Short mmCIF file of N, CA and C in Angstrom, two decimals:
data_model
loop_
_atom_site.label_atom_id
_atom_site.label_comp_id
_atom_site.label_asym_id
_atom_site.label_seq_id
_atom_site.Cartn_x
_atom_site.Cartn_y
_atom_site.Cartn_z
N MET Q 1 -205.89 160.07 -16.24
CA MET Q 1 -204.96 160.88 -15.67
C MET Q 1 -203.45 159.79 -15.62
N LEU Q 2 -203.09 161.40 -15.33
CA LEU Q 2 -201.12 160.26 -16.49
C LEU Q 2 -200.50 160.20 -15.36
N ARG Q 3 -199.89 158.64 -15.09
CA ARG Q 3 -199.33 157.87 -14.27
C ARG Q 3 -198.03 157.91 -14.69
N LEU Q 4 -196.58 157.96 -14.03
CA LEU Q 4 -195.23 158.09 -13.27
C LEU Q 4 -195.47 157.29 -12.87
N GLY Q 5 -194.23 156.13 -13.12
CA GLY Q 5 -193.40 155.04 -12.21
C GLY Q 5 -192.33 155.20 -12.54
N TYR Q 6 -191.91 154.40 -11.05
CA TYR Q 6 -189.96 154.91 -11.69
C TYR Q 6 -189.71 153.32 -10.35
N LEU Q 7 -188.42 153.37 -11.08
CA LEU Q 7 -188.01 152.15 -10.50
C LEU Q 7 -186.41 151.94 -10.68
N GLY Q 8 -185.81 152.51 -9.62
CA GLY Q 8 -184.61 152.82 -8.51
C GLY Q 8 -184.07 152.78 -7.39
N ARG Q 9 -182.73 153.82 -7.57
CA ARG Q 9 -183.08 153.74 -6.03
C ARG Q 9 -184.29 154.67 -4.94
N ARG Q 10 -184.08 154.23 -3.85
CA ARG Q 10 -185.09 155.16 -3.27
C ARG Q 10 -184.26 156.77 -2.73
N SER Q 11 -183.08 156.84 -2.93
CA SER Q 11 -182.57 158.16 -3.05
C SER Q 11 -183.22 159.16 -3.95
N LEU Q 12 -183.17 158.68 -5.30
CA LEU Q 12 -183.45 159.43 -6.12
C LEU Q 12 -184.84 159.60 -6.24
N TYR Q 13 -185.76 159.60 -6.27
CA TYR Q 13 -187.05 158.64 -5.73
C TYR Q 13 -187.87 159.71 -4.87
N ASP Q 14 -186.88 159.68 -3.66
CA ASP Q 14 -187.05 161.07 -3.11
C ASP Q 14 -186.65 162.56 -3.89
N VAL Q 15 -186.06 162.46 -4.13
CA VAL Q 15 -185.17 163.85 -5.27
C VAL Q 15 -187.14 163.82 -6.50
N ILE Q 16 -187.13 162.77 -6.93
CA ILE Q 16 -188.07 162.84 -8.39
C ILE Q 16 -189.73 163.58 -7.55
N ARG Q 17 -189.51 162.98 -6.24
CA ARG Q 17 -191.15 163.14 -5.46
C ARG Q 17 -191.10 164.87 -5.52
N LYS Q 18 -189.97 165.13 -5.15
CA LYS Q 18 -189.90 167.08 -5.18
C LYS Q 18 -190.23 168.06 -6.20
N ILE Q 19 -190.54 166.52 -7.20
CA ILE Q 19 -190.12 167.77 -9.15
C ILE Q 19 -191.25 167.36 -9.39
N ALA Q 20 -192.23 166.04 -9.26
CA ALA Q 20 -193.04 165.41 -9.76
C ALA Q 20 -194.52 165.04 -9.13
N PHE Q 21 -195.61 165.46 -9.48
CA PHE Q 21 -197.23 165.87 -8.37
C PHE Q 21 -197.46 163.54 -7.69
N GLU Q 22 -196.94 163.22 -9.00
CA GLU Q 22 -197.56 162.43 -8.96
C GLU Q 22 -196.56 160.67 -9.19
N VAL Q 23 -195.75 160.24 -8.76
CA VAL Q 23 -195.20 158.73 -9.21
C VAL Q 23 -195.22 158.06 -7.97
N ALA Q 24 -195.22 156.95 -8.47
CA ALA Q 24 -195.38 155.63 -7.39
C ALA Q 24 -194.22 154.87 -7.84
N LEU Q 25 -193.53 154.53 -6.41
CA LEU Q 25 -192.42 153.88 -6.63
C LEU Q 25 -192.31 152.47 -6.66
N PHE Q 26 -191.12 151.86 -7.75
CA PHE Q 26 -190.95 149.73 -7.80
C PHE Q 26 -192.20 150.39 -8.52
N GLU Q 27 -193.06 150.78 -9.72
CA GLU Q 27 -194.34 150.45 -10.93
C GLU Q 27 -193.83 151.10 -11.97
N ARG Q 28 -194.37 150.22 -13.07
CA ARG Q 28 -194.19 151.07 -14.42
C ARG Q 28 -195.42 151.65 -14.23
N GLY Q 29 -195.19 152.88 -15.45
CA GLY Q 29 -196.35 153.46 -15.55
C GLY Q 29 -196.26 153.93 -17.25
N ASP Q 30 -197.82 154.97 -18.04
CA ASP Q 30 -197.80 155.69 -18.56
C ASP Q 30 -196.22 156.13 -19.05
N ILE Q 31 -195.94 156.68 -18.09
CA ILE Q 31 -194.42 156.98 -18.75
C ILE Q 31 -193.69 156.09 -17.30
N THR Q 32 -192.18 155.47 -17.73
CA THR Q 32 -191.80 155.34 -16.55
C THR Q 32 -190.24 155.84 -16.67
N VAL Q 33 -190.26 156.61 -15.16
CA VAL Q 33 -189.05 157.01 -15.41
C VAL Q 33 -188.01 155.96 -14.38
N VAL Q 34 -185.88 156.05 -14.75
CA VAL Q 34 -185.82 155.03 -14.79
C VAL Q 34 -184.47 155.34 -13.90
N ASP Q 35 -183.92 154.69 -13.11
CA ASP Q 35 -183.19 155.01 -12.10
C ASP Q 35 -181.76 154.54 -13.53
N GLY Q 36 -180.30 155.74 -13.66
CA GLY Q 36 -179.26 155.27 -14.84
C GLY Q 36 -178.61 153.84 -14.32
N LEU Q 37 -177.99 153.77 -12.56
CA LEU Q 37 -177.35 152.19 -12.30
C LEU Q 37 -178.25 151.39 -12.11
N ILE Q 38 -179.53 152.11 -13.15
CA ILE Q 38 -179.70 149.62 -12.41
C ILE Q 38 -179.99 150.04 -13.80
N ARG Q 39 -180.42 148.38 -14.48
CA ARG Q 39 -180.05 147.82 -16.01
C ARG Q 39 -181.99 147.39 -15.87
N GLU Q 40 -182.19 148.16 -16.46
CA GLU Q 40 -183.62 148.26 -16.43
C GLU Q 40 -184.38 149.21 -17.69
N LYS Q 41 -184.91 149.20 -18.51
CA LYS Q 41 -185.71 150.61 -19.82
C LYS Q 41 -186.73 150.37 -19.28
N GLY Q 42 -186.48 152.12 -19.39
CA GLY Q 42 -187.83 153.36 -19.20
C GLY Q 42 -187.54 153.77 -20.12
N ASP Q 43 -188.89 154.72 -19.80
CA ASP Q 43 -189.32 155.94 -20.84
C ASP Q 43 -188.23 156.61 -20.84
N VAL Q 44 -187.72 157.51 -19.97
CA VAL Q 44 -186.78 158.01 -18.98
C VAL Q 44 -185.51 157.53 -17.88
N THR Q 45 -184.33 157.67 -18.74
CA THR Q 45 -183.12 156.98 -17.94
C THR Q 45 -182.85 158.16 -17.13
N LEU Q 46 -182.54 158.71 -15.38
CA LEU Q 46 -182.07 159.71 -15.04
C LEU Q 46 -180.15 159.01 -14.75
N LEU Q 47 -179.76 160.52 -15.31
CA LEU Q 47 -177.40 159.42 -15.22
C LEU Q 47 -177.59 160.61 -14.15
N CYS Q 48 -178.93 160.98 -13.10
CA CYS Q 48 -178.00 162.20 -12.50
C CYS Q 48 -178.79 161.78 -10.95
N GLY Q 49 -178.48 162.43 -10.29
CA GLY Q 49 -179.06 162.94 -8.39
C GLY Q 49 -179.07 163.66 -8.36
N ASP Q 50 -178.93 164.89 -8.86
CA ASP Q 50 -179.34 166.21 -7.15
C ASP Q 50 -180.23 166.64 -8.42
N TYR Q 51 -180.80 167.40 -6.98
CA TYR Q 51 -182.47 168.56 -8.08
C TYR Q 51 -182.20 168.77 -8.56
N ARG Q 52 -181.62 169.58 -9.61
CA ARG Q 52 -181.33 170.79 -10.40
C ARG Q 52 -181.40 169.98 -11.67
N CYS Q 53 -180.03 169.02 -12.02
CA CYS Q 53 -180.58 167.83 -13.29
C CYS Q 53 -181.31 167.50 -13.50
N VAL Q 54 -182.23 166.83 -12.05
CA VAL Q 54 -183.11 165.77 -12.58
C VAL Q 54 -183.73 166.47 -12.86
N ALA Q 55 -184.32 167.90 -12.48
CA ALA Q 55 -185.36 169.14 -12.71
C ALA Q 55 -185.66 168.96 -14.51
N ARG Q 56 -184.15 169.51 -14.50
CA ARG Q 56 -183.58 169.79 -16.04
C ARG Q 56 -183.97 168.46 -17.27
N GLU Q 57 -183.76 167.78 -16.53
CA GLU Q 57 -183.57 165.97 -17.34
C GLU Q 57 -185.56 165.76 -17.72
N LEU Q 58 -186.25 165.66 -16.73
CA LEU Q 58 -187.87 165.40 -16.57
C LEU Q 58 -188.39 167.29 -17.31
N PHE Q 59 -187.74 168.24 -17.29
CA PHE Q 59 -188.88 169.67 -18.01
C PHE Q 59 -188.27 169.24 -19.41
N THR Q 60 -187.41 168.36 -19.64
CA THR Q 60 -187.25 168.25 -21.21
C THR Q 60 -187.97 167.28 -21.74
N THR Q 61 -187.41 166.19 -21.25
CA THR Q 61 -187.66 165.22 -21.57
C THR Q 61 -189.35 164.89 -21.97
N LEU Q 62 -190.68 164.90 -20.59
CA LEU Q 62 -191.49 165.20 -20.59
C LEU Q 62 -192.57 165.05 -22.09
N PRO Q 63 -192.04 166.98 -21.74
CA PRO Q 63 -193.15 167.62 -23.08
C PRO Q 63 -192.84 166.91 -24.75
N ARG Q 64 -191.63 166.40 -24.95
CA ARG Q 64 -191.49 165.25 -25.69
C ARG Q 64 -191.85 164.27 -26.01
N LEU Q 65 -192.32 163.17 -24.92
CA LEU Q 65 -192.94 162.46 -25.16
C LEU Q 65 -194.47 162.54 -25.28
N LEU Q 66 -194.97 162.76 -24.26
CA LEU Q 66 -195.84 163.47 -23.78
C LEU Q 66 -196.67 164.80 -25.71
N GLY Q 67 -195.86 164.61 -25.44
CA GLY Q 67 -196.46 165.61 -27.21
C GLY Q 67 -196.64 166.83 -26.44
N GLY Q 68 -196.35 168.37 -26.34
CA GLY Q 68 -196.97 169.12 -25.97
C GLY Q 68 -197.26 169.12 -24.31
N GLY Q 69 -198.41 170.38 -24.26
CA GLY Q 69 -198.60 170.50 -22.57
C GLY Q 69 -198.35 172.01 -22.65
N LYS Q 70 -198.46 172.53 -21.30
CA LYS Q 70 -198.17 174.24 -20.82
C LYS Q 70 -196.28 174.38 -19.74
N LEU Q 71 -196.15 175.38 -20.61
CA LEU Q 71 -195.21 175.56 -18.92
C LEU Q 71 -195.46 176.92 -18.47
N GLY Q 72 -195.62 176.98 -17.14
CA GLY Q 72 -195.76 178.01 -16.31
C GLY Q 72 -194.31 178.22 -16.56
N LEU Q 73 -194.08 179.71 -15.73
CA LEU Q 73 -192.86 180.50 -15.79
C LEU Q 73 -192.90 181.79 -14.77
N ASP Q 74 -193.06 181.42 -13.72
CA ASP Q 74 -192.36 182.62 -12.84
C ASP Q 74 -191.26 183.26 -12.67
N LEU Q 75 -190.73 185.03 -13.58
CA LEU Q 75 -189.61 184.89 -13.38
C LEU Q 75 -189.19 186.01 -11.96
N GLY Q 76 -187.89 185.78 -11.50
CA GLY Q 76 -188.23 186.42 -9.73
C GLY Q 76 -185.96 186.43 -10.58
N THR Q 77 -186.00 187.43 -9.23
CA THR Q 77 -184.28 187.77 -9.03
C THR Q 77 -182.78 186.37 -9.65
N SER Q 78 -183.77 185.46 -8.33
CA SER Q 78 -182.72 185.30 -8.53
C SER Q 78 -183.12 183.36 -8.60
N LYS Q 79 -184.64 182.85 -8.24
CA LYS Q 79 -185.16 181.46 -8.16
C LYS Q 79 -186.36 181.72 -9.26
N ASN Q 80 -186.97 180.45 -10.08
CA ASN Q 80 -187.14 181.00 -10.72
C ASN Q 80 -188.07 180.34 -10.88
N GLY Q 81 -189.69 180.21 -10.65
CA GLY Q 81 -191.10 178.57 -10.57
C GLY Q 81 -191.30 177.96 -12.22
N LEU Q 82 -191.14 176.63 -11.76
CA LEU Q 82 -191.57 176.45 -13.55
C LEU Q 82 -192.65 175.03 -13.04
N ALA Q 83 -193.97 175.29 -13.58
CA ALA Q 83 -194.84 173.79 -13.67
C ALA Q 83 -195.32 173.03 -14.86
N TYR Q 84 -195.13 172.43 -14.73
CA TYR Q 84 -195.33 172.14 -16.63
C TYR Q 84 -197.44 170.97 -16.55
N VAL Q 85 -197.42 171.67 -17.16
CA VAL Q 85 -199.32 170.69 -17.53
C VAL Q 85 -199.69 170.24 -18.00
N TRP Q 86 -199.84 169.17 -17.87
CA TRP Q 86 -200.30 167.94 -19.37
C TRP Q 86 -201.94 167.72 -20.18
N ASN Q 87 -202.56 168.26 -20.09
CA ASN Q 87 -203.58 167.95 -20.71
C ASN Q 87 -204.32 168.24 -19.74
N GLY Q 88 -204.94 169.89 -19.27
CA GLY Q 88 -205.05 170.22 -17.54
C GLY Q 88 -204.52 169.54 -16.80
N GLU Q 89 -203.82 168.93 -16.52
CA GLU Q 89 -203.29 167.43 -15.35
C GLU Q 89 -201.77 168.65 -15.16
N PRO Q 90 -201.26 169.11 -13.76
CA PRO Q 90 -200.58 169.29 -13.03
C PRO Q 90 -199.59 168.58 -13.24
N VAL Q 91 -198.33 168.22 -13.96
CA VAL Q 91 -197.56 167.29 -14.39
C VAL Q 91 -195.41 166.95 -13.02
N LEU Q 92 -195.26 168.04 -13.57
CA LEU Q 92 -194.18 168.74 -12.67
C LEU Q 92 -193.74 170.10 -12.15
N HIS Q 93 -192.98 170.71 -11.09
CA HIS Q 93 -192.95 171.79 -10.31
C HIS Q 93 -191.94 171.75 -10.01
N ALA Q 94 -191.34 173.03 -9.92
CA ALA Q 94 -189.88 173.15 -9.71
C ALA Q 94 -189.06 174.48 -9.11
N VAL Q 95 -188.16 175.19 -8.77
CA VAL Q 95 -187.71 176.57 -8.93
C VAL Q 95 -186.85 176.04 -8.50
N LEU Q 96 -185.45 176.75 -9.79
CA LEU Q 96 -184.51 177.04 -10.45
C LEU Q 96 -183.68 177.95 -10.79
N ASP Q 97 -182.93 178.41 -10.57
CA ASP Q 97 -181.55 179.15 -10.98
C ASP Q 97 -181.67 179.25 -12.63
N TRP Q 98 -181.33 180.22 -13.27
CA TRP Q 98 -181.81 181.23 -14.82
C TRP Q 98 -181.29 180.10 -15.17
N PRO Q 99 -180.20 179.67 -15.26
CA PRO Q 99 -179.09 179.22 -16.40
C PRO Q 99 -179.80 177.83 -16.74
N ALA Q 100 -180.33 177.18 -15.72
CA ALA Q 100 -181.42 175.68 -15.72
C ALA Q 100 -182.40 176.52 -16.26
N VAL Q 101 -184.24 176.97 -16.55
CA VAL Q 101 -184.73 178.17 -17.17
C VAL Q 101 -184.35 177.92 -18.03
N GLU Q 102 -183.27 178.71 -18.55
CA GLU Q 102 -182.15 178.87 -19.78
C GLU Q 102 -182.48 177.51 -20.77
N GLU Q 103 -182.16 176.11 -20.63
CA GLU Q 103 -181.64 175.13 -21.16
C GLU Q 103 -182.52 173.95 -21.27
N ILE Q 104 -184.16 174.76 -20.49
CA ILE Q 104 -185.42 173.57 -20.23
C ILE Q 104 -186.29 174.93 -21.07
N LEU Q 105 -185.85 175.93 -21.55
CA LEU Q 105 -186.40 176.36 -22.33
C LEU Q 105 -185.09 176.04 -23.94
N ARG Q 106 -184.48 175.93 -23.93
CA ARG Q 106 -184.10 176.00 -24.97
C ARG Q 106 -184.55 174.64 -26.20
N LYS Q 107 -184.43 174.19 -24.60
CA LYS Q 107 -185.01 172.13 -25.44
C LYS Q 107 -186.45 171.94 -25.19
N THR Q 108 -186.90 172.62 -24.48
CA THR Q 108 -188.20 172.16 -25.27
C THR Q 108 -188.96 172.76 -26.49
N ASP Q 109 -189.51 172.44 -27.18
CA ASP Q 109 -190.09 172.41 -27.98
C ASP Q 109 -192.22 172.09 -28.10
N GLY Q 110 -192.47 172.76 -28.90
CA GLY Q 110 -193.88 172.17 -28.84
C GLY Q 110 -194.54 172.30 -27.79
N VAL Q 111 -194.09 173.40 -26.76
CA VAL Q 111 -195.21 173.87 -25.10
C VAL Q 111 -195.36 175.16 -25.67
N GLU Q 112 -196.45 175.45 -24.73
CA GLU Q 112 -196.91 176.79 -24.78
C GLU Q 112 -196.23 176.76 -23.44
N VAL Q 113 -195.72 178.36 -23.62
CA VAL Q 113 -195.00 178.84 -22.36
C VAL Q 113 -195.99 179.92 -22.05
N PHE Q 114 -195.83 179.84 -20.63
CA PHE Q 114 -196.84 181.14 -19.95
C PHE Q 114 -196.17 182.25 -19.81
N VAL Q 115 -195.53 183.17 -19.21
CA VAL Q 115 -195.27 183.68 -18.09
C VAL Q 115 -195.83 184.53 -17.15
N GLY Q 116 -196.33 185.36 -16.34
CA GLY Q 116 -195.81 186.16 -15.62
C GLY Q 116 -195.31 187.74 -16.32
N SER Q 117 -196.49 188.41 -16.15
CA SER Q 117 -195.85 189.71 -16.65
C SER Q 117 -195.94 190.80 -15.63
N SER Q 118 -195.43 191.26 -15.54
CA SER Q 118 -195.31 192.65 -14.29
C SER Q 118 -193.55 193.32 -14.86
N PRO Q 119 -193.95 194.55 -14.45
CA PRO Q 119 -193.33 195.80 -14.94
C PRO Q 119 -191.43 195.48 -14.21
N TYR Q 120 -191.55 194.33 -13.79
CA TYR Q 120 -189.80 193.82 -13.27
C TYR Q 120 -189.08 192.06 -13.97
N VAL Q 121 -190.34 191.62 -14.41
CA VAL Q 121 -190.03 190.61 -15.25
C VAL Q 121 -189.26 190.65 -17.15
N ASP Q 122 -188.03 190.31 -17.06
CA ASP Q 122 -187.46 190.57 -18.73
C ASP Q 122 -188.45 189.35 -19.26
N VAL Q 123 -188.64 190.30 -19.83
CA VAL Q 123 -189.93 188.83 -21.13
C VAL Q 123 -188.85 188.55 -22.43
N LYS Q 124 -187.65 189.30 -22.55
CA LYS Q 124 -187.00 189.40 -23.38
C LYS Q 124 -186.07 187.50 -23.51
N ARG Q 125 -185.13 187.86 -22.38
CA ARG Q 125 -184.84 186.61 -21.98
C ARG Q 125 -185.50 185.31 -22.34
N VAL Q 126 -186.81 184.97 -21.39
CA VAL Q 126 -187.55 184.14 -22.24
C VAL Q 126 -187.41 184.34 -23.49
N ALA Q 127 -187.59 185.67 -24.00
CA ALA Q 127 -187.92 184.87 -25.79
C ALA Q 127 -186.69 185.08 -26.66
N ALA Q 128 -185.59 185.16 -25.80
CA ALA Q 128 -184.01 185.15 -26.18
C ALA Q 128 -183.65 183.42 -26.65
N ALA Q 129 -184.10 182.81 -25.08
CA ALA Q 129 -184.38 181.46 -24.86
C ALA Q 129 -185.17 180.45 -25.88
N ARG Q 130 -185.93 180.99 -26.16
CA ARG Q 130 -187.20 179.91 -27.01
C ARG Q 130 -186.65 180.98 -28.22
N ARG Q 131 -185.91 181.17 -28.83
CA ARG Q 131 -185.07 181.20 -30.10
C ARG Q 131 -185.86 182.35 -30.46
N CYS Q 132 -186.89 182.91 -30.06
CA CYS Q 132 -187.92 184.20 -30.54
C CYS Q 132 -189.40 183.21 -30.86
N SER Q 133 -189.90 182.22 -30.20
CA SER Q 133 -190.79 181.50 -30.33
C SER Q 133 -192.00 182.09 -29.83
N GLU Q 134 -193.17 182.26 -30.18
CA GLU Q 134 -194.20 183.14 -29.91
C GLU Q 134 -194.57 182.02 -27.90
N LEU Q 135 -194.68 183.52 -26.97
CA LEU Q 135 -194.96 183.33 -25.65
C LEU Q 135 -196.38 183.81 -25.19
N ARG Q 136 -197.17 183.69 -24.58
CA ARG Q 136 -198.27 183.83 -23.29
C ARG Q 136 -197.77 184.57 -22.34
N LEU Q 137 -198.13 185.50 -22.29
CA LEU Q 137 -197.53 187.06 -21.20
C LEU Q 137 -198.94 187.13 -20.21
N VAL Q 138 -199.20 186.36 -18.69
CA VAL Q 138 -199.91 186.87 -18.18
C VAL Q 138 -200.19 187.24 -17.13
N ASP Q 139 -201.60 188.69 -16.69
CA ASP Q 139 -200.79 189.66 -16.68
C ASP Q 139 -200.71 188.88 -14.93
N GLU Q 140 -200.03 188.78 -13.74
CA GLU Q 140 -199.79 188.66 -12.55
C GLU Q 140 -200.10 189.57 -11.20
N LEU Q 141 -201.37 189.87 -11.50
CA LEU Q 141 -202.25 189.62 -10.47
C LEU Q 141 -204.10 189.50 -10.76
N THR Q 142 -203.98 189.32 -12.41
CA THR Q 142 -205.06 188.84 -12.77
C THR Q 142 -205.01 187.43 -12.42
N ALA Q 143 -204.46 186.79 -12.06
CA ALA Q 143 -203.57 185.10 -11.61
C ALA Q 143 -203.71 185.13 -10.75
N SER Q 144 -203.33 186.08 -9.77
CA SER Q 144 -203.26 186.06 -8.58
C SER Q 144 -204.56 185.20 -7.87
N TRP Q 145 -205.45 185.95 -8.53
CA TRP Q 145 -206.96 184.77 -7.52
C TRP Q 145 -207.40 183.83 -7.45
N SER Q 146 -206.30 182.92 -8.72
CA SER Q 146 -206.38 181.44 -8.56
C SER Q 146 -205.39 181.18 -7.06
N ARG Q 147 -204.44 181.67 -6.72
CA ARG Q 147 -203.05 181.45 -6.05
C ARG Q 147 -204.24 180.56 -4.62
N ARG Q 148 -204.95 181.73 -4.13
CA ARG Q 148 -205.28 180.85 -2.82
C ARG Q 148 -206.51 179.62 -3.26
N TRP Q 149 -206.24 178.96 -4.24
CA TRP Q 149 -207.34 177.93 -3.99
C TRP Q 149 -206.04 176.79 -4.69
N LEU Q 150 -204.47 177.22 -5.29
CA LEU Q 150 -203.75 176.05 -5.71
C LEU Q 150 -203.60 175.98 -4.49
N ARG Q 151 -203.12 176.94 -3.91
CA ARG Q 151 -202.29 176.95 -2.59
C ARG Q 151 -203.15 175.84 -1.35
N ASN Q 152 -204.80 175.63 -1.56
CA ASN Q 152 -205.14 175.16 -0.29
C ASN Q 152 -204.81 173.14 -1.52
N LYS Q 153 -205.22 173.59 -2.46
CA LYS Q 153 -205.06 172.54 -3.29
C LYS Q 153 -203.50 171.56 -3.54
N TYR Q 154 -202.67 172.11 -3.52
CA TYR Q 154 -201.08 171.89 -3.31
C TYR Q 154 -200.26 172.15 -2.67
N PRO Q 155 -200.78 172.00 -1.25
CA PRO Q 155 -199.67 172.55 -0.67
C PRO Q 155 -198.06 172.03 -0.16
N GLN Q 156 -198.10 171.73 -0.71
CA GLN Q 156 -196.36 171.39 -0.70
C GLN Q 156 -195.67 172.21 -1.80
N LEU Q 157 -196.14 173.31 -2.54
CA LEU Q 157 -195.92 174.12 -3.79
C LEU Q 157 -194.99 175.33 -2.85
N THR Q 158 -193.54 175.37 -3.21
CA THR Q 158 -193.19 177.21 -3.31
C THR Q 158 -194.53 177.89 -3.51
N GLU Q 159 -194.75 179.63 -3.06
CA GLU Q 159 -195.25 180.32 -3.84
C GLU Q 159 -194.54 180.41 -5.32
N ASP Q 160 -193.55 180.58 -5.36
CA ASP Q 160 -193.03 180.39 -6.89
C ASP Q 160 -193.52 179.11 -7.51
N GLU Q 161 -194.14 178.19 -7.63
CA GLU Q 161 -194.23 177.18 -8.25
C GLU Q 161 -196.19 177.39 -8.49
N ILE Q 162 -196.24 177.90 -7.63
CA ILE Q 162 -197.88 178.10 -7.23
C ILE Q 162 -197.83 179.54 -8.36
N ASP Q 163 -197.46 180.60 -8.41
CA ASP Q 163 -197.24 181.47 -9.27
C ASP Q 163 -197.01 181.02 -10.60
N ALA Q 164 -196.02 179.94 -11.03
CA ALA Q 164 -195.85 179.29 -12.25
C ALA Q 164 -196.91 178.13 -12.78
N LEU Q 165 -197.84 177.67 -11.69
CA LEU Q 165 -199.29 176.56 -11.98
C LEU Q 165 -199.91 177.11 -12.30
N SER Q 166 -200.18 179.11 -11.17
CA SER Q 166 -201.21 179.72 -11.86
C SER Q 166 -201.33 180.53 -13.25
N PHE Q 167 -200.62 180.43 -13.70
CA PHE Q 167 -199.74 180.88 -14.78
C PHE Q 167 -200.78 180.52 -16.01
N THR Q 168 -200.24 179.46 -15.91
CA THR Q 168 -201.22 178.28 -17.49
C THR Q 168 -202.46 178.16 -17.38
N TYR Q 169 -203.12 177.96 -15.80
CA TYR Q 169 -204.88 178.47 -16.92
C TYR Q 169 -204.84 179.89 -16.94
N TYR Q 170 -204.04 180.23 -17.72
CA TYR Q 170 -205.07 180.89 -17.87
C TYR Q 170 -204.59 181.57 -19.81
N GLU Q 171 -205.36 182.78 -20.65
CA GLU Q 171 -205.11 182.70 -21.59
C GLU Q 171 -203.84 183.13 -22.20
N GLY Q 172 -203.89 184.43 -21.71
CA GLY Q 172 -202.82 185.70 -21.23
C GLY Q 172 -202.11 186.16 -22.85
N ILE Q 173 -201.32 186.83 -22.79
CA ILE Q 173 -201.51 187.75 -24.24
C ILE Q 173 -200.26 186.98 -25.67
N VAL Q 174 -201.11 186.81 -26.32
CA VAL Q 174 -198.93 185.64 -27.32
C VAL Q 174 -198.53 186.76 -27.88
N ALA Q 175 -197.08 186.75 -27.38
CA ALA Q 175 -196.53 188.07 -27.66
C ALA Q 175 -195.22 186.87 -28.75
N SER Q 176 -194.96 188.00 -29.95
CA SER Q 176 -193.38 187.25 -30.29
C SER Q 176 -192.77 187.93 -30.13
N ILE Q 177 -192.04 187.93 -29.36
CA ILE Q 177 -191.36 189.65 -29.49
C ILE Q 177 -189.22 188.85 -28.95
N CYS Q 178 -188.51 189.33 -29.84
CA CYS Q 178 -187.55 189.70 -30.55
C CYS Q 178 -186.42 190.76 -30.53
#
């Protein structure tokens, strides 16, 4: 089981706790996240403190440090759910706007991206942000069977995060769209 540790201000820890599934306060872990305002070394140094920026940093840095994983994406009209899973274990979750998601997609290499597929989802936007690399399209209706189980297991997650996480548990159809 992956153990995230955090060293720094409590206010920044509260933001990280909203994004990471498990993080220990004032402890080192397999990966240690450090507040950029303190003089301490870690694997991830955060130089910002707002939700959007912290989520962007964690979603781009952790997959690089861990060497891959799965990124689930539930596209919406104004907000998008994201979930990062490594070795079958959920690590991160967030709800972000499209510019933040687009930046994460551009900066993450080596992860499999699972996108919920429905008539309302513009998969070409995701493919363009990923520089035309492969995506896995997951039928949202099929993935909805695991929502209830995930909602019971992770009651702190929003509906968008639950959907994004559920997509990572299905193989989907490999698509290369440009």
